[in-house]
Amino acid sequence: MAQNNVSQDSTQIITNATDSQTVVTASEDSAISAVGLPETTDSGEVLPEEKGGFHNILKTKFIEGSAGFMSLVALALVLGLAFCIERIIYLTLSEINAKKFMEDIDAKIAAGDIDGAKDICRNTRGPVASICYQGLLRITESIENIERSIVSYGSVQAANLERGCSWITLFISIAPSLGFLGTVIGMVMAFDQIRMAGDISATIVASGMKVALITTIFGIIVALVLQLFYNYIISKIEHLTSQMEESSIAVLDMIMKFKLTHNEDDIRQK
């Protein structure tokens, strides 16, 4: 009887311990869920929904790539974006309502207020106003000299609009080139590892090729991003250039009409 009682007590103790462990485990699971730690499968792999967003995947792949070449690719992206942002800001500030601006200039010139037209040009930003101001400054000269001055100054303004674009194209070309260079070097390193191991191992080849191809992927991504910005910049430059050409023709017509309706002495006085 004593042995039966001892056996029953031992069984009860084991049962209580098991129940306590189950409660502790449940409490730990609740604490983990409350903290927000990622859930794992039976094999310990993190579930896909808890791995993070695209930026985390991008950061992980960046770290897995070769540090030297990935840093160069990232530097090309940063410098290229800096030039793109600078050009976008400059071109945006250069844009004006050219139609309304030319209407105001036409009204001033038709009224004989050349100084008022010059004031409008001075107080308006952008290449269109600068070209019109150059034409009005030489209103006392011949129409050929005025046209030549407007064309020359227009070329200068067009060059200012395109300033820095060559650097953007340089970084567009450099980024994938650095990626390809990293790929080639990664492949060479993979073959060196195979030579040192003395055997063709799928693990060695796969790890080396993975690092090599990641640099190419990032190089192509950088080139695509910069290419999108570059095309947007080129479209804004073309828009401003067309405005400059239309405005130069319009201001020449206005000056010619003014010179035909006023004699030279009146023009010099104005």
Short mmCIF file of C-alpha atoms in Angstrom, two decimals:
data_model
loop_
_atom_site.label_atom_id
_atom_site.label_comp_id
_atom_site.label_asym_id
_atom_site.label_seq_id
_atom_site.Cartn_x
_atom_site.Cartn_y
_atom_site.Cartn_z
CA MET A 1 0.00 0.00 0.00
CA ALA A 2 2.84 2.36 0.82
CA GLN A 3 4.41 1.68 -2.55
CA ASN A 4 1.08 2.37 -4.32
CA ASN A 5 0.73 5.65 -2.47
CA VAL A 6 4.28 6.67 -3.42
CA SER A 7 3.62 5.75 -7.07
CA GLN A 8 0.40 7.75 -7.11
CA ASP A 9 2.17 10.74 -5.51
CA SER A 10 4.97 10.58 -8.09
CA THR A 11 2.47 10.41 -10.92
CA GLN A 12 0.62 13.40 -9.51
CA ILE A 13 3.85 15.40 -9.19
CA ILE A 14 4.85 14.62 -12.79
CA THR A 15 1.39 15.60 -14.00
CA ASN A 16 1.51 18.88 -12.09
CA ALA A 17 4.99 19.62 -13.43
CA THR A 18 3.82 18.94 -16.97
CA ASP A 19 0.82 21.21 -16.53
CA SER A 20 3.06 23.93 -15.08
CA GLN A 21 5.45 23.63 -18.02
CA THR A 22 2.54 23.88 -20.43
CA VAL A 23 1.31 27.02 -18.67
CA VAL A 24 4.81 28.55 -18.76
CA THR A 25 5.15 27.71 -22.46
CA ALA A 26 1.77 29.25 -23.19
CA SER A 27 2.77 32.32 -21.20
CA GLU A 28 6.03 32.60 -23.15
CA ASP A 29 4.16 32.31 -26.45
CA SER A 30 1.77 35.04 -25.32
CA ALA A 31 4.71 37.24 -24.30
CA ILE A 32 6.44 36.69 -27.64
CA SER A 33 3.25 37.54 -29.50
CA ALA A 34 2.76 40.65 -27.36
CA VAL A 35 6.32 41.86 -27.98
CA GLY A 36 5.87 41.33 -31.71
CA LEU A 37 8.70 38.89 -32.39
CA PRO A 38 8.43 37.13 -35.75
CA GLU A 39 6.70 33.78 -35.87
CA THR A 40 8.71 30.80 -37.07
CA THR A 41 7.95 27.44 -38.55
CA ASP A 42 8.93 24.10 -36.99
CA SER A 43 12.29 24.30 -38.79
CA GLY A 44 12.98 27.76 -37.33
CA GLU A 45 12.47 29.70 -40.60
CA VAL A 46 10.83 33.10 -40.33
CA LEU A 47 7.44 33.23 -41.98
CA PRO A 48 7.33 35.32 -45.21
CA GLU A 49 4.81 37.85 -43.93
CA GLU A 50 7.14 38.81 -41.07
CA LYS A 51 10.34 39.21 -43.10
CA GLY A 52 9.76 42.91 -43.79
CA GLY A 53 9.01 45.07 -46.78
CA PHE A 54 10.87 45.72 -50.00
CA HIS A 55 13.34 48.11 -48.38
CA ASN A 56 14.44 45.42 -45.91
CA ILE A 57 14.95 42.93 -48.70
CA LEU A 58 16.90 45.54 -50.64
CA LYS A 59 19.07 46.28 -47.61
CA THR A 60 19.74 42.57 -47.07
CA LYS A 61 20.78 42.04 -50.68
CA PHE A 62 22.97 45.13 -50.54
CA ILE A 63 24.81 43.70 -47.53
CA GLU A 64 25.18 40.32 -49.24
CA GLY A 65 26.89 41.92 -52.23
CA SER A 66 30.53 42.90 -52.41
CA ALA A 67 31.01 45.87 -50.08
CA GLY A 68 33.52 47.65 -52.30
CA PHE A 69 31.55 47.63 -55.53
CA MET A 70 28.16 48.02 -53.87
CA SER A 71 29.43 51.18 -52.17
CA LEU A 72 30.60 52.55 -55.52
CA VAL A 73 27.21 51.82 -57.08
CA ALA A 74 25.47 53.54 -54.15
CA LEU A 75 27.80 56.53 -54.53
CA ALA A 76 26.90 56.77 -58.22
CA LEU A 77 23.22 56.77 -57.27
CA VAL A 78 23.63 59.50 -54.65
CA LEU A 79 25.69 61.78 -56.90
CA GLY A 80 23.43 61.19 -59.89
CA LEU A 81 20.32 62.01 -57.85
CA ALA A 82 22.00 65.15 -56.53
CA PHE A 83 22.56 66.44 -60.08
CA CYS A 84 19.02 65.43 -61.07
CA ILE A 85 17.43 67.26 -58.15
CA GLU A 86 19.52 70.37 -58.81
CA ARG A 87 18.46 70.44 -62.47
CA ILE A 88 14.80 69.84 -61.66
CA ILE A 89 14.77 72.71 -59.16
CA TYR A 90 16.56 75.05 -61.61
CA LEU A 91 14.28 74.19 -64.52
CA THR A 92 11.14 74.47 -62.39
CA LEU A 93 12.14 77.94 -61.24
CA SER A 94 12.87 78.92 -64.86
CA GLU A 95 9.34 78.12 -66.04
CA ILE A 96 6.85 80.98 -66.35
CA ASN A 97 3.54 81.62 -68.02
CA ALA A 98 5.12 82.65 -71.31
CA LYS A 99 1.81 83.50 -73.00
CA LYS A 100 0.75 85.98 -70.32
CA PHE A 101 4.27 87.38 -70.10
CA MET A 102 4.40 88.11 -73.84
CA GLU A 103 0.94 89.69 -73.71
CA ASP A 104 2.14 92.09 -71.01
CA ILE A 105 5.26 92.93 -73.02
CA ASP A 106 3.20 93.48 -76.16
CA ALA A 107 0.85 95.85 -74.31
CA LYS A 108 3.77 97.90 -72.97
CA ILE A 109 5.52 98.11 -76.36
CA ALA A 110 2.26 98.99 -78.16
CA ALA A 111 1.74 101.79 -75.66
CA GLY A 112 5.27 103.03 -76.28
CA ASP A 113 6.39 102.24 -72.72
CA ILE A 114 9.72 100.57 -73.45
CA ASP A 115 11.02 101.19 -69.93
CA GLY A 116 7.93 99.50 -68.51
CA ALA A 117 8.54 96.50 -70.76
CA LYS A 118 12.15 96.35 -69.54
CA ASP A 119 10.99 96.47 -65.93
CA ILE A 120 8.68 93.52 -66.53
CA CYS A 121 11.59 91.56 -68.01
CA ARG A 122 13.90 92.44 -65.12
CA ASN A 123 11.32 91.42 -62.53
CA THR A 124 10.56 88.09 -64.20
CA ARG A 125 12.80 85.07 -63.75
CA GLY A 126 13.77 82.60 -66.45
CA PRO A 127 15.45 82.56 -69.86
CA VAL A 128 12.38 83.83 -71.74
CA ALA A 129 12.42 87.13 -69.87
CA SER A 130 16.20 87.42 -70.27
CA ILE A 131 15.99 87.01 -74.05
CA CYS A 132 13.24 89.62 -74.33
CA TYR A 133 15.26 92.02 -72.17
CA GLN A 134 18.30 91.65 -74.44
CA GLY A 135 16.15 92.53 -77.46
CA LEU A 136 14.64 95.58 -75.76
CA LEU A 137 18.07 96.84 -74.70
CA ARG A 138 19.06 97.14 -78.37
CA ILE A 139 15.79 98.53 -79.65
CA THR A 140 17.60 101.61 -81.05
CA GLU A 141 19.82 99.41 -83.26
CA SER A 142 18.95 97.77 -86.55
CA ILE A 143 16.63 94.79 -86.59
CA GLU A 144 19.52 92.58 -87.80
CA ASN A 145 21.63 93.45 -84.76
CA ILE A 146 18.66 92.85 -82.46
CA GLU A 147 18.02 89.43 -84.01
CA ARG A 148 21.69 88.50 -83.82
CA SER A 149 21.81 89.50 -80.15
CA ILE A 150 18.69 87.50 -79.29
CA VAL A 151 20.01 84.39 -81.08
CA SER A 152 23.39 84.61 -79.37
CA TYR A 153 21.93 85.15 -75.93
CA GLY A 154 19.44 82.35 -76.55
CA SER A 155 22.33 79.95 -77.18
CA VAL A 156 23.85 80.94 -73.85
CA GLN A 157 20.58 80.36 -72.03
CA ALA A 158 20.11 76.97 -73.71
CA ALA A 159 23.58 75.95 -72.55
CA ASN A 160 22.68 76.98 -69.00
CA LEU A 161 19.59 74.78 -69.13
CA GLU A 162 21.66 71.74 -70.14
CA ARG A 163 24.41 72.35 -67.60
CA GLY A 164 25.05 69.28 -65.46
CA CYS A 165 23.19 66.86 -67.74
CA SER A 166 26.47 65.36 -68.95
CA TRP A 167 27.24 64.31 -65.37
CA ILE A 168 23.88 62.55 -65.13
CA THR A 169 24.58 60.57 -68.31
CA LEU A 170 28.01 59.71 -66.90
CA PHE A 171 26.50 58.17 -63.77
CA ILE A 172 23.89 56.36 -65.86
CA SER A 173 26.76 54.70 -67.74
CA ILE A 174 28.96 54.13 -64.70
CA ALA A 175 26.39 52.35 -62.50
CA PRO A 176 25.82 49.24 -64.69
CA SER A 177 29.51 49.19 -65.63
CA LEU A 178 30.46 48.97 -61.96
CA GLY A 179 27.87 46.22 -61.53
CA PHE A 180 29.31 44.21 -64.42
CA LEU A 181 32.82 44.72 -63.09
CA GLY A 182 31.74 43.43 -59.69
CA THR A 183 30.16 40.42 -61.41
CA VAL A 184 33.33 39.55 -63.27
CA ILE A 185 35.46 39.90 -60.15
CA GLY A 186 32.96 37.81 -58.17
CA MET A 187 33.16 35.06 -60.78
CA VAL A 188 36.95 35.13 -60.64
CA MET A 189 36.79 34.81 -56.86
CA ALA A 190 34.38 31.88 -57.19
CA PHE A 191 36.78 30.08 -59.53
CA ASP A 192 39.62 30.77 -57.09
CA GLN A 193 37.58 29.14 -54.32
CA ILE A 194 36.94 26.13 -56.56
CA ARG A 195 40.68 25.87 -57.28
CA MET A 196 41.54 26.06 -53.59
CA ALA A 197 38.91 23.44 -52.71
CA GLY A 198 40.15 21.15 -55.47
CA ASP A 199 36.63 20.17 -56.42
CA ILE A 200 33.64 21.73 -58.14
CA SER A 201 31.13 22.24 -55.35
CA ALA A 202 27.67 23.56 -56.07
CA THR A 203 27.71 25.48 -52.79
CA ILE A 204 30.95 27.31 -53.62
CA VAL A 205 29.83 28.15 -57.16
CA ALA A 206 26.36 29.28 -56.06
CA SER A 207 27.63 31.53 -53.28
CA GLY A 208 30.21 33.18 -55.52
CA MET A 209 27.78 33.71 -58.40
CA LYS A 210 25.14 35.12 -56.03
CA VAL A 211 27.46 37.83 -54.77
CA ALA A 212 28.59 38.55 -58.33
CA LEU A 213 25.09 38.90 -59.78
CA ILE A 214 23.81 41.10 -56.95
CA THR A 215 26.19 43.87 -58.00
CA THR A 216 24.86 43.71 -61.54
CA ILE A 217 21.26 43.90 -60.32
CA PHE A 218 21.92 46.99 -58.25
CA GLY A 219 23.90 48.63 -61.04
CA ILE A 220 21.00 48.18 -63.47
CA ILE A 221 18.48 49.47 -60.90
CA VAL A 222 20.56 52.62 -60.34
CA ALA A 223 20.85 53.21 -64.10
CA LEU A 224 17.08 52.81 -64.56
CA VAL A 225 16.27 55.26 -61.76
CA LEU A 226 18.68 57.90 -63.08
CA GLN A 227 17.42 57.36 -66.64
CA LEU A 228 13.86 58.17 -65.57
CA PHE A 229 14.98 61.41 -63.94
CA TYR A 230 17.13 62.27 -66.95
CA ASN A 231 14.27 61.85 -69.42
CA TYR A 232 12.07 64.06 -67.24
CA ILE A 233 14.80 66.73 -67.20
CA ILE A 234 15.23 66.55 -70.98
CA SER A 235 11.48 67.01 -71.48
CA LYS A 236 11.52 70.16 -69.33
CA ILE A 237 14.54 71.51 -71.24
CA GLU A 238 12.78 70.94 -74.56
CA HIS A 239 9.69 72.73 -73.26
CA LEU A 240 11.72 75.75 -72.14
CA THR A 241 13.69 75.80 -75.38
CA SER A 242 10.49 75.90 -77.43
CA GLN A 243 9.20 78.75 -75.24
CA MET A 244 12.45 80.65 -75.83
CA GLU A 245 12.19 80.25 -79.60
CA GLU A 246 8.56 81.33 -79.72
CA SER A 247 9.20 84.30 -77.44
CA SER A 248 12.22 85.46 -79.45
CA ILE A 249 10.18 85.46 -82.65
CA ALA A 250 7.31 87.27 -80.92
CA VAL A 251 9.52 89.98 -79.40
CA LEU A 252 11.20 90.58 -82.76
CA ASP A 253 7.79 91.12 -84.35
CA MET A 254 6.82 93.53 -81.58
CA ILE A 255 10.03 95.53 -81.95
CA MET A 256 9.66 95.66 -85.72
CA LYS A 257 6.09 96.98 -85.45
CA PHE A 258 7.23 99.55 -82.93
CA LYS A 259 10.09 100.72 -85.16
CA LEU A 260 7.76 101.03 -88.15
CA THR A 261 5.29 103.22 -86.27
CA HIS A 262 7.90 105.44 -84.56
CA ASN A 263 10.78 107.40 -85.96
CA GLU A 264 14.35 106.97 -84.74
CA ASP A 265 14.32 110.10 -82.54
CA ASP A 266 11.24 108.92 -80.65
CA ILE A 267 12.78 105.47 -80.19
CA ARG A 268 15.99 106.93 -78.75
CA GLN A 269 14.01 109.07 -76.34
CA LYS A 270 12.10 106.05 -75.11
#
